GROMACS .gro file of C-alpha atoms in nm:
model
  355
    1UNK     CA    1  -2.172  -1.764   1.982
    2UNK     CA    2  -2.009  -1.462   2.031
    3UNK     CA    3  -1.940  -1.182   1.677
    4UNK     CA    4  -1.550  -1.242   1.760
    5UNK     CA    5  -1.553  -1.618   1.770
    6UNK     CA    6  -1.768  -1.646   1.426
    7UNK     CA    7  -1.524  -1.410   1.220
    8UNK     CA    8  -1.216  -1.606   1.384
    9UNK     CA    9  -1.416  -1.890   1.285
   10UNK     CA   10  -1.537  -1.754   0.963
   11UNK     CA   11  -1.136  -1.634   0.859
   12UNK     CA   12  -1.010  -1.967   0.941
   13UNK     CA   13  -1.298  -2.171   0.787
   14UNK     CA   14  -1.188  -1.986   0.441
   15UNK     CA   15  -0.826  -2.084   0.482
   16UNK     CA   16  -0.910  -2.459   0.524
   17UNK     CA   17  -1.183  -2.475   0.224
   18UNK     CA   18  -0.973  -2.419  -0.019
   19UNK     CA   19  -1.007  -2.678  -0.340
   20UNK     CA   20  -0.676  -2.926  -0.330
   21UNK     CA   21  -0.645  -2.885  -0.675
   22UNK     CA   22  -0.534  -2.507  -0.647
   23UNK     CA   23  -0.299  -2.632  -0.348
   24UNK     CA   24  -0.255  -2.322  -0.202
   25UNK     CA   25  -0.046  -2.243   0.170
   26UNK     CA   26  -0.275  -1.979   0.296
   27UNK     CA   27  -0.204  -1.950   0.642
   28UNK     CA   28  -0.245  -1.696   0.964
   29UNK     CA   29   0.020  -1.536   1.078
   30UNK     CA   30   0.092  -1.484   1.471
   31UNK     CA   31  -0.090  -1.124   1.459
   32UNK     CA   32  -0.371  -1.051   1.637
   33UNK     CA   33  -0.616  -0.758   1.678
   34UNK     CA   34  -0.836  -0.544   1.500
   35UNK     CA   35  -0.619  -0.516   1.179
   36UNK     CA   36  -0.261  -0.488   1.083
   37UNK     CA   37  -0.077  -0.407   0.789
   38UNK     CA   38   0.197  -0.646   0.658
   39UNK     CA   39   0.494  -0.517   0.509
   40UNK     CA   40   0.807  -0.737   0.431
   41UNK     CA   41   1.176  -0.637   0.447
   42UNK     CA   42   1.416  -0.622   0.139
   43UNK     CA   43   1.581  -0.952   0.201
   44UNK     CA   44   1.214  -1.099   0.291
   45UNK     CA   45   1.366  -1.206   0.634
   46UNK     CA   46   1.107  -1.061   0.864
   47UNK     CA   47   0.803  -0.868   0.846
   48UNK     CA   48   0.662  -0.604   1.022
   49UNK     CA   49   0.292  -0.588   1.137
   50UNK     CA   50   0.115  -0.310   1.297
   51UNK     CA   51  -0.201  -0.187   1.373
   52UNK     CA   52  -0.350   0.054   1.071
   53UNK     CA   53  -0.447   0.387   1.244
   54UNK     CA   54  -0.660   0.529   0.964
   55UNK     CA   55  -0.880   0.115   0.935
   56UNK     CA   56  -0.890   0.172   1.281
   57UNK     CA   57  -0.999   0.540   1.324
   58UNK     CA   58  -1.278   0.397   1.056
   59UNK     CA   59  -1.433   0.129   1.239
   60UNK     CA   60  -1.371   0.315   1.597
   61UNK     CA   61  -1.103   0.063   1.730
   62UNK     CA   62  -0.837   0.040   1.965
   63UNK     CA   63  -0.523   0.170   1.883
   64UNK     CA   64  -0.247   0.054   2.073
   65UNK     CA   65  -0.234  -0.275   1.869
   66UNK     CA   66   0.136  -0.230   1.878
   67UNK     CA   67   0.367  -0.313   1.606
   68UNK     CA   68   0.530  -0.704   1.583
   69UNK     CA   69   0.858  -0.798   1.382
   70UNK     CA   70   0.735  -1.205   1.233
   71UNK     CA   71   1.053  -1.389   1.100
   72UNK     CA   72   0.922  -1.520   0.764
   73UNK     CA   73   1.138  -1.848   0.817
   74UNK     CA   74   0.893  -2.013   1.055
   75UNK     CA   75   0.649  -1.727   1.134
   76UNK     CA   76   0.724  -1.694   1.457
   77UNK     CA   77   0.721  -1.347   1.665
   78UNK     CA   78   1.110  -1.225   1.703
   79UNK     CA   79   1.013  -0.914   1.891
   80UNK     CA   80   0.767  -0.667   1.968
   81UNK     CA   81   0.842  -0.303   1.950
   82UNK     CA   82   0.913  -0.130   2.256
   83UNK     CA   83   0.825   0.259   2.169
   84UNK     CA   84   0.643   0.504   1.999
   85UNK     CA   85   0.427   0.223   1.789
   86UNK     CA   86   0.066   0.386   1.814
   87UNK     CA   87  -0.138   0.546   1.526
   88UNK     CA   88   0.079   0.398   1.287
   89UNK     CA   89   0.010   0.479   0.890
   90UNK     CA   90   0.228   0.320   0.686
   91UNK     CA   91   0.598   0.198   0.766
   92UNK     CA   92   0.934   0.174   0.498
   93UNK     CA   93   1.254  -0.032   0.525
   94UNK     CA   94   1.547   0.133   0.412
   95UNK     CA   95   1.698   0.005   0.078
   96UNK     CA   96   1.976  -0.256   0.297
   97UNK     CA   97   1.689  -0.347   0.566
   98UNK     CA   98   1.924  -0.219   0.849
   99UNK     CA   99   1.652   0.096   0.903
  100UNK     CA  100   1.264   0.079   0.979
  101UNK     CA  101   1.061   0.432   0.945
  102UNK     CA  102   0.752   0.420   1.077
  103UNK     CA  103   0.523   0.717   0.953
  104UNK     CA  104   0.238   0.842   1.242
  105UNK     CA  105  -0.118   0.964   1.217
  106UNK     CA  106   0.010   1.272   1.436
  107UNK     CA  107   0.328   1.370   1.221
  108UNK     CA  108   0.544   1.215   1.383
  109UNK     CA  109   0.856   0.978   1.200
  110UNK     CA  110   0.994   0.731   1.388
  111UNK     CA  111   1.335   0.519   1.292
  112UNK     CA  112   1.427   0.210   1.421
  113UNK     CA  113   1.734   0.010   1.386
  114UNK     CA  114   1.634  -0.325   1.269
  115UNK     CA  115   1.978  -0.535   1.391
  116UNK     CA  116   1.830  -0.521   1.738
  117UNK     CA  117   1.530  -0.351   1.748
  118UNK     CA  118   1.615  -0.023   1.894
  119UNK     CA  119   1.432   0.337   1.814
  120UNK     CA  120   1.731   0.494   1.666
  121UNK     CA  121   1.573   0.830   1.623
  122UNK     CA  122   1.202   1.037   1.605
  123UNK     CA  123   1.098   1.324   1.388
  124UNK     CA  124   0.843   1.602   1.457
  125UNK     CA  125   0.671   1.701   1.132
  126UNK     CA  126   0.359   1.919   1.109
  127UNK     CA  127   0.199   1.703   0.834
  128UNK     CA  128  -0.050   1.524   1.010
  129UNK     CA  129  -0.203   1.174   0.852
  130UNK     CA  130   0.084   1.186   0.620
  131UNK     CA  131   0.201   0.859   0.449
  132UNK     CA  132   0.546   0.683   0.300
  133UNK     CA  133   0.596   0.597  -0.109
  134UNK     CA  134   0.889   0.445   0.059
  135UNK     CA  135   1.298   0.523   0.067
  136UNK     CA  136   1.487   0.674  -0.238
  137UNK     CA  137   1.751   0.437  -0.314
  138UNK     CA  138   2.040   0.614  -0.143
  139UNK     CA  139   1.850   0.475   0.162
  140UNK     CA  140   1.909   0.787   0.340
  141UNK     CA  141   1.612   1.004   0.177
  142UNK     CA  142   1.203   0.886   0.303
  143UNK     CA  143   0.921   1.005   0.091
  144UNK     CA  144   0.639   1.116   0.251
  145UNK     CA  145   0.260   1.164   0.084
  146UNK     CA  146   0.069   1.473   0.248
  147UNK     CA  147  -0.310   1.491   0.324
  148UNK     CA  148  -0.521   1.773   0.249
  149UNK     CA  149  -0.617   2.057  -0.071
  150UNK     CA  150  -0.308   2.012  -0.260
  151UNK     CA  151  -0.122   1.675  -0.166
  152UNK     CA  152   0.273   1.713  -0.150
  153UNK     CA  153   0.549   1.456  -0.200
  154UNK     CA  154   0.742   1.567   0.083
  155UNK     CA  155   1.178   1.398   0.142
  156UNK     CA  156   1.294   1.357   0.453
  157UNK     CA  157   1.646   1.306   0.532
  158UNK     CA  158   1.640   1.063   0.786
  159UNK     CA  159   1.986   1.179   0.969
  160UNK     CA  160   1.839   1.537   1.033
  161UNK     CA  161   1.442   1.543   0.989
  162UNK     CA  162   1.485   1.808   0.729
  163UNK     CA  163   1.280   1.843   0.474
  164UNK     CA  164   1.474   1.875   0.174
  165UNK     CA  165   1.270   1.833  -0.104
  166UNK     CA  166   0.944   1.854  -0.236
  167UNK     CA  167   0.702   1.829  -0.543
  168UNK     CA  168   0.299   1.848  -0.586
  169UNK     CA  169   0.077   1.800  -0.917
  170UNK     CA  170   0.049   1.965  -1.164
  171UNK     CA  171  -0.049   2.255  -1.011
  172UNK     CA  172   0.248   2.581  -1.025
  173UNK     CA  173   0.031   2.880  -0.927
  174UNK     CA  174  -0.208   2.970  -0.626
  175UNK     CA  175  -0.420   3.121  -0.913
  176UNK     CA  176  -0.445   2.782  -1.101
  177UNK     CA  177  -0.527   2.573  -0.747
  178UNK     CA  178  -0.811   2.862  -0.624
  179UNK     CA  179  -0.959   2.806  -0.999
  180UNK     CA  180  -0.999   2.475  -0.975
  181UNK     CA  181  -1.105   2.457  -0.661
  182UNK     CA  182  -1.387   2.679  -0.724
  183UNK     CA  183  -1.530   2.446  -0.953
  184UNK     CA  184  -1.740   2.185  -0.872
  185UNK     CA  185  -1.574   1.896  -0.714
  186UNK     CA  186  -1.300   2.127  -0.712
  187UNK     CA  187  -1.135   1.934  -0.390
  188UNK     CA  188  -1.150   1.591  -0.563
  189UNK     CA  189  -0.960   1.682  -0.886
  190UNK     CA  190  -0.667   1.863  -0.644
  191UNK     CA  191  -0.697   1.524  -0.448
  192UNK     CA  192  -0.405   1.227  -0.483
  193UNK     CA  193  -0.628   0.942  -0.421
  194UNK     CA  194  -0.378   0.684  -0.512
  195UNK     CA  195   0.010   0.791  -0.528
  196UNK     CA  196   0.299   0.536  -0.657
  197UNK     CA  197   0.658   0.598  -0.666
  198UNK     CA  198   0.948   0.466  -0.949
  199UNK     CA  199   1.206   0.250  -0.789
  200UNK     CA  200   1.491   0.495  -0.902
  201UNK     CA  201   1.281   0.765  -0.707
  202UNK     CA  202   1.298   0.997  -0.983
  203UNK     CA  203   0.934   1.014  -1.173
  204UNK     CA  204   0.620   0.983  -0.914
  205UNK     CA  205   0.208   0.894  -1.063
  206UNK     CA  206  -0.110   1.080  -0.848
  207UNK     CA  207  -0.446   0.989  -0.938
  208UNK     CA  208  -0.744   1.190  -0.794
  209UNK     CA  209  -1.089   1.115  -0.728
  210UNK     CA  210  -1.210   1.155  -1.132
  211UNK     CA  211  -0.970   0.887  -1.239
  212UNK     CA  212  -0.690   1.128  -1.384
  213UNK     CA  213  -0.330   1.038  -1.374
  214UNK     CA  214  -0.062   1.313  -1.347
  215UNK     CA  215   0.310   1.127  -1.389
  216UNK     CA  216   0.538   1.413  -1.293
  217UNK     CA  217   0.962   1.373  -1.285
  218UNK     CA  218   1.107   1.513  -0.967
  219UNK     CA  219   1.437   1.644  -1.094
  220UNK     CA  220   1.305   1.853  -1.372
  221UNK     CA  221   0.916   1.902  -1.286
  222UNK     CA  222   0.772   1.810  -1.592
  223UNK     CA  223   0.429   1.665  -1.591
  224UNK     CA  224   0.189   1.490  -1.817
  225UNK     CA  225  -0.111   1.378  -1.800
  226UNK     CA  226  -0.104   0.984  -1.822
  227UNK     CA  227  -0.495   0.893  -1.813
  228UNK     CA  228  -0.754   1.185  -1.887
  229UNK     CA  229  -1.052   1.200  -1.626
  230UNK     CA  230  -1.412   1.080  -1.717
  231UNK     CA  231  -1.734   1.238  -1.612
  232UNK     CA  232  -1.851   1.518  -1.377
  233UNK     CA  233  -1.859   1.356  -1.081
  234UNK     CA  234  -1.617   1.153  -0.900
  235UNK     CA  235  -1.560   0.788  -0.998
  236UNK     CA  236  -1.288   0.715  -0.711
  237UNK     CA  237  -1.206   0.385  -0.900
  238UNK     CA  238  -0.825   0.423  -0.896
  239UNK     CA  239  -0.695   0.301  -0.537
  240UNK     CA  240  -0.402   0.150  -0.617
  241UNK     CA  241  -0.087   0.192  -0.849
  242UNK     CA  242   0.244   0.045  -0.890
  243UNK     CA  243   0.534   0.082  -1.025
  244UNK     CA  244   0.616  -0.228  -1.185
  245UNK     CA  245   0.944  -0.097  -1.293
  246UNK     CA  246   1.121   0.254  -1.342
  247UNK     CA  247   0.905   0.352  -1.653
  248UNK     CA  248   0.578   0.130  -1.681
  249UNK     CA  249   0.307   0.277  -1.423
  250UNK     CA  250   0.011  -0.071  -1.312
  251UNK     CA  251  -0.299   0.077  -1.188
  252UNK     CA  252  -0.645  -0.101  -1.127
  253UNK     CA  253  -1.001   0.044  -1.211
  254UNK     CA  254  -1.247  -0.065  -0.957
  255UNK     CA  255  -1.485  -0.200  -1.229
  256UNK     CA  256  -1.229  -0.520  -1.293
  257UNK     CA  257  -0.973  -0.346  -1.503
  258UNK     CA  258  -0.547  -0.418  -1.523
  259UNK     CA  259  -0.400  -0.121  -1.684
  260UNK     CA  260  -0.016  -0.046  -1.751
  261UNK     CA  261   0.107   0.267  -1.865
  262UNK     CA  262   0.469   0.308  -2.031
  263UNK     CA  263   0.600   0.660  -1.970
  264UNK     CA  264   0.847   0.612  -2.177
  265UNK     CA  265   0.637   0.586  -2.484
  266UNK     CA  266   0.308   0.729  -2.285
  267UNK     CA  267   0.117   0.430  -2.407
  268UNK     CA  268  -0.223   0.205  -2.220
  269UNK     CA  269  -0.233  -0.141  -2.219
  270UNK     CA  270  -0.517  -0.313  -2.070
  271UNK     CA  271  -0.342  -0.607  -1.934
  272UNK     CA  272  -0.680  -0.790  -1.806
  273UNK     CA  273  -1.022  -0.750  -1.661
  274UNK     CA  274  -1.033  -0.950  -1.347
  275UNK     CA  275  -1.320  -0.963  -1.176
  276UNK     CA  276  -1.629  -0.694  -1.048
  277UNK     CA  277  -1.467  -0.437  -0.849
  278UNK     CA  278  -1.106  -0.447  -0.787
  279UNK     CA  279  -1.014  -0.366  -0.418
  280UNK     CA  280  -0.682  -0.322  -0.422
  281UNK     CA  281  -0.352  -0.457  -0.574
  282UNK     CA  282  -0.004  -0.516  -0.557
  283UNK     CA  283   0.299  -0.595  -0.843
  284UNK     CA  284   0.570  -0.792  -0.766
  285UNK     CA  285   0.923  -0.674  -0.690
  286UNK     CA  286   1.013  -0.843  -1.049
  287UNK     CA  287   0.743  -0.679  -1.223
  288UNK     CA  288   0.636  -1.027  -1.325
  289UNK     CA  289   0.278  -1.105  -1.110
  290UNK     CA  290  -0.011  -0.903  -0.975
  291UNK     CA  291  -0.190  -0.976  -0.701
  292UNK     CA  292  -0.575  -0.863  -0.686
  293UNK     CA  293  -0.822  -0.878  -0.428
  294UNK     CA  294  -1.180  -0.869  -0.550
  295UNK     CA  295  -1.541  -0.822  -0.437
  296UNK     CA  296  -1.714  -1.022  -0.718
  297UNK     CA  297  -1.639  -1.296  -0.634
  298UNK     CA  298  -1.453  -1.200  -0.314
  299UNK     CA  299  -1.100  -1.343  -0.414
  300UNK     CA  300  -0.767  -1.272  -0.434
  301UNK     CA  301  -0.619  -1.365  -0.752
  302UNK     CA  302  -0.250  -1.399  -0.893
  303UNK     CA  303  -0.238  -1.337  -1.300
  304UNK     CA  304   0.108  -1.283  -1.477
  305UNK     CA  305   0.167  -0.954  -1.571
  306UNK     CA  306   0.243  -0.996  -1.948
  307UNK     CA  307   0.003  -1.208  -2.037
  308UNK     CA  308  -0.312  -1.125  -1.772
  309UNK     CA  309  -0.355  -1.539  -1.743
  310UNK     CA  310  -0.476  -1.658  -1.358
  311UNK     CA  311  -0.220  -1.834  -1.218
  312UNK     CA  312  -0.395  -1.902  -0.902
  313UNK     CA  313  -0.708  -1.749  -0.676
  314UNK     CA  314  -0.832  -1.788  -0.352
  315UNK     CA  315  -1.165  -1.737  -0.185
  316UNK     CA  316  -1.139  -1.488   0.121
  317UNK     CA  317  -1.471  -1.412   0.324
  318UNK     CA  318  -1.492  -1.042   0.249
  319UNK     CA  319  -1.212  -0.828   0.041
  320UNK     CA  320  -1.375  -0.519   0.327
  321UNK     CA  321  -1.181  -0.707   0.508
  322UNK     CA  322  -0.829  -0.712   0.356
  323UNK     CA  323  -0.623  -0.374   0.401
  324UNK     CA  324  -0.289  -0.471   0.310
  325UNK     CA  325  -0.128  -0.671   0.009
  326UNK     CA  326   0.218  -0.730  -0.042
  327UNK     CA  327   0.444  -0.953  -0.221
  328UNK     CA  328   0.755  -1.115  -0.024
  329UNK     CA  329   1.096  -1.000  -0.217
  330UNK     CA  330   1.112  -1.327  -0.376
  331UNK     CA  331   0.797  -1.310  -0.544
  332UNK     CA  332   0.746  -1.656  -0.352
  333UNK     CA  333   0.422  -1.516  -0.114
  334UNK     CA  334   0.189  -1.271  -0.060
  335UNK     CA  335   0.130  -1.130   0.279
  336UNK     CA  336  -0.261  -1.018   0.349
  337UNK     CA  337  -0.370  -0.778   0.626
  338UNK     CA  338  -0.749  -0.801   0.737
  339UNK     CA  339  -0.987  -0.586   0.947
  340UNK     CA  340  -1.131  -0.816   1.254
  341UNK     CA  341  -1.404  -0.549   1.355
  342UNK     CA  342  -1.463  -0.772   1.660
  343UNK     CA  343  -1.020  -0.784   1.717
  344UNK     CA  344  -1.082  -1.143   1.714
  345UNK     CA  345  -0.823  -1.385   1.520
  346UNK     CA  346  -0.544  -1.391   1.328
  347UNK     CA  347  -0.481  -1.039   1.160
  348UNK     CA  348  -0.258  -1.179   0.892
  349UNK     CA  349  -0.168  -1.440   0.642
  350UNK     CA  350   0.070  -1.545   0.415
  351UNK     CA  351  -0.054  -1.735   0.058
  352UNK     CA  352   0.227  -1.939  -0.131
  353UNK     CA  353   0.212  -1.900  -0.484
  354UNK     CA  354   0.205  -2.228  -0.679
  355UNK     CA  355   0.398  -2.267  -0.956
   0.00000   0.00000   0.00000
């Protein structure tokens, strides 16, 4: 037997074992390949899967996945993209769903109209393996999350391409960046290893590789520091926050730890240890439920936000393998992307929340 056919076998075996008593509906979506992202639209009527160029560049894979529109009604495949769909990083919907940006490994922005599908416009930008926080609400204005010494928070007006905005760390001087950098490390603390934007688009959260958190408003560029760092070397245990809602900042610690932070009276509350190293996370559009996906034991669990209680978990084969996680609009799903290093099986799945 063949290293595709077991993990197809392996992915699907999972999905079928789970214990009737948790009666999940975990099942594949029509995606195939090496590994997609799955990101839903406002209204939750579609979704839009595409291949991840940076997984991909990782585990030396094709590609040219290309990029699949799934109507979440039936999960069936409405289209796929016909375009510039390669070396895809992350994608946006605009705040009405009627615009798609799709955000490239080589600068590029592409923006597609989502009432039939058509690429609408692309944008040339020199900021290569950049990423999206998503649309400010005027759905007009795409964020975009730069690589390299001294990450920026780059917005884009979509009509033009112009950049017409901007805002970094905490960081005001070149005197204050060549400092740091010329300590040890130096290049992890400048780092944003996890980013996270408010809804209202006005306050953004960076967390670099020592576990600090910098919260800084965009209008007025005032920053705090929201967690302090810990140690001398880097602990890189903060890969995901959310903003659960315009002022209360979740974030994850890879050792099992829920954390929110209120900005408004720049308090921590540990809302639960899950599980041995946290993989990654998502909040729900209500700010009610967090989804988890963790290594020990490799799960993904559902807990309500206030109280950190379990509402439901799932085994999975390997959280390696997951690379996206993201709740539908109506807080009714969660949509899963895996890695198939072999690009055999389904690449996605969707896992109804029970009650």
């Amino acid at each position: 037997m063949s290293p595709r056919t077991v993990i197809a076998l392996l992915f699907c075996f999972v999905l079928a074992s789970v214990p009737v008593s948790a009666q999940p509906e975990f099942t594949p979506l029509p995606v195939e390949g090496y590994g997609s992202q799955v990101v839903p639209s406002p209204d939750g009527a579609v979704a839009v899967a595409f291949t991840d160029a940076r997984a991909a560049m990782i585990a030396n894979m094709d590609l040219s996945n290309g990029m699949t529109i799934i109507d979440m009604s039936d999960n069936s495949v409405v289209t796929a993209l016909d375009g510039p769909v390669d070396l895809a990083t992350s994608v946006a919907f605009n705040a009405d769903g009627a615009l798609l940006a799709v955000v490239h490994a080589n600068g590029d922005v592409a923006l597609w109209n989502t009432a039939d599908w058509s690429l609408r416009d692309t944008h040339a930008t020199l900021h290569m393996n950049a990423r999206t926080l998503g649309f400010l609400p005027d759905g007009q204005t795409l964020t975009l999350l730069t690589s390299g010494t001294q990450p920026l928070l780059l917005f884009m007006d979509v009509t033009s391409g112009a950049i017409v905005g901007m805002a970094g760390r905490h960081y005001t001087r070149e005197s204050e960046l060549r400092a740091i950098l010329s300590e040890p490390q130096g290049l992890m603390r400048t780092s944003a290893i996890a980013a996270a934007l408010a809804p209202d688009g006005l306050r953004y959260a960076a967390a670099n590789g020592f576990d600090e958190i910098v919260i800084r408003e965009i209008e007025t560029h005032d920053w705090f520091t929201a967690r302090e760092g810990e140690g001398d070397l880097p602990q890189l245990s903060i890969a995901h926050m959310v903003f659960a809602n315009n002022h209360t900042l979740v974030y994850m610690l890879r050792s099992g730890e829920l954390h929110e932070f209120d900005v408004e009276t720049r308090t921590d509350r540990l809302i639960a240890t899950v599980a041995d190293r946290l993989f990654m996370m998502d909040v729900s559009r209500d700010g009610s439920l967090i989804a988890a996906v963790t290594h020990d034991p490799d799960a993904l669990f559902v807990l309500d936000r206030a109280t950190g209680a379990v509402i439901q978990q799932v085994s999975l084969p390997s959280p390696q393998l997951a690379i996206s996680l993201n709740f539908t609009p109506d807080n009714s799903a969660i949509l899963l992307g895996v890695l198939n290093t072999e690009g055999a099986g389904p690449a996605a799945a969707i896992l109804r929340i029970t009650p």
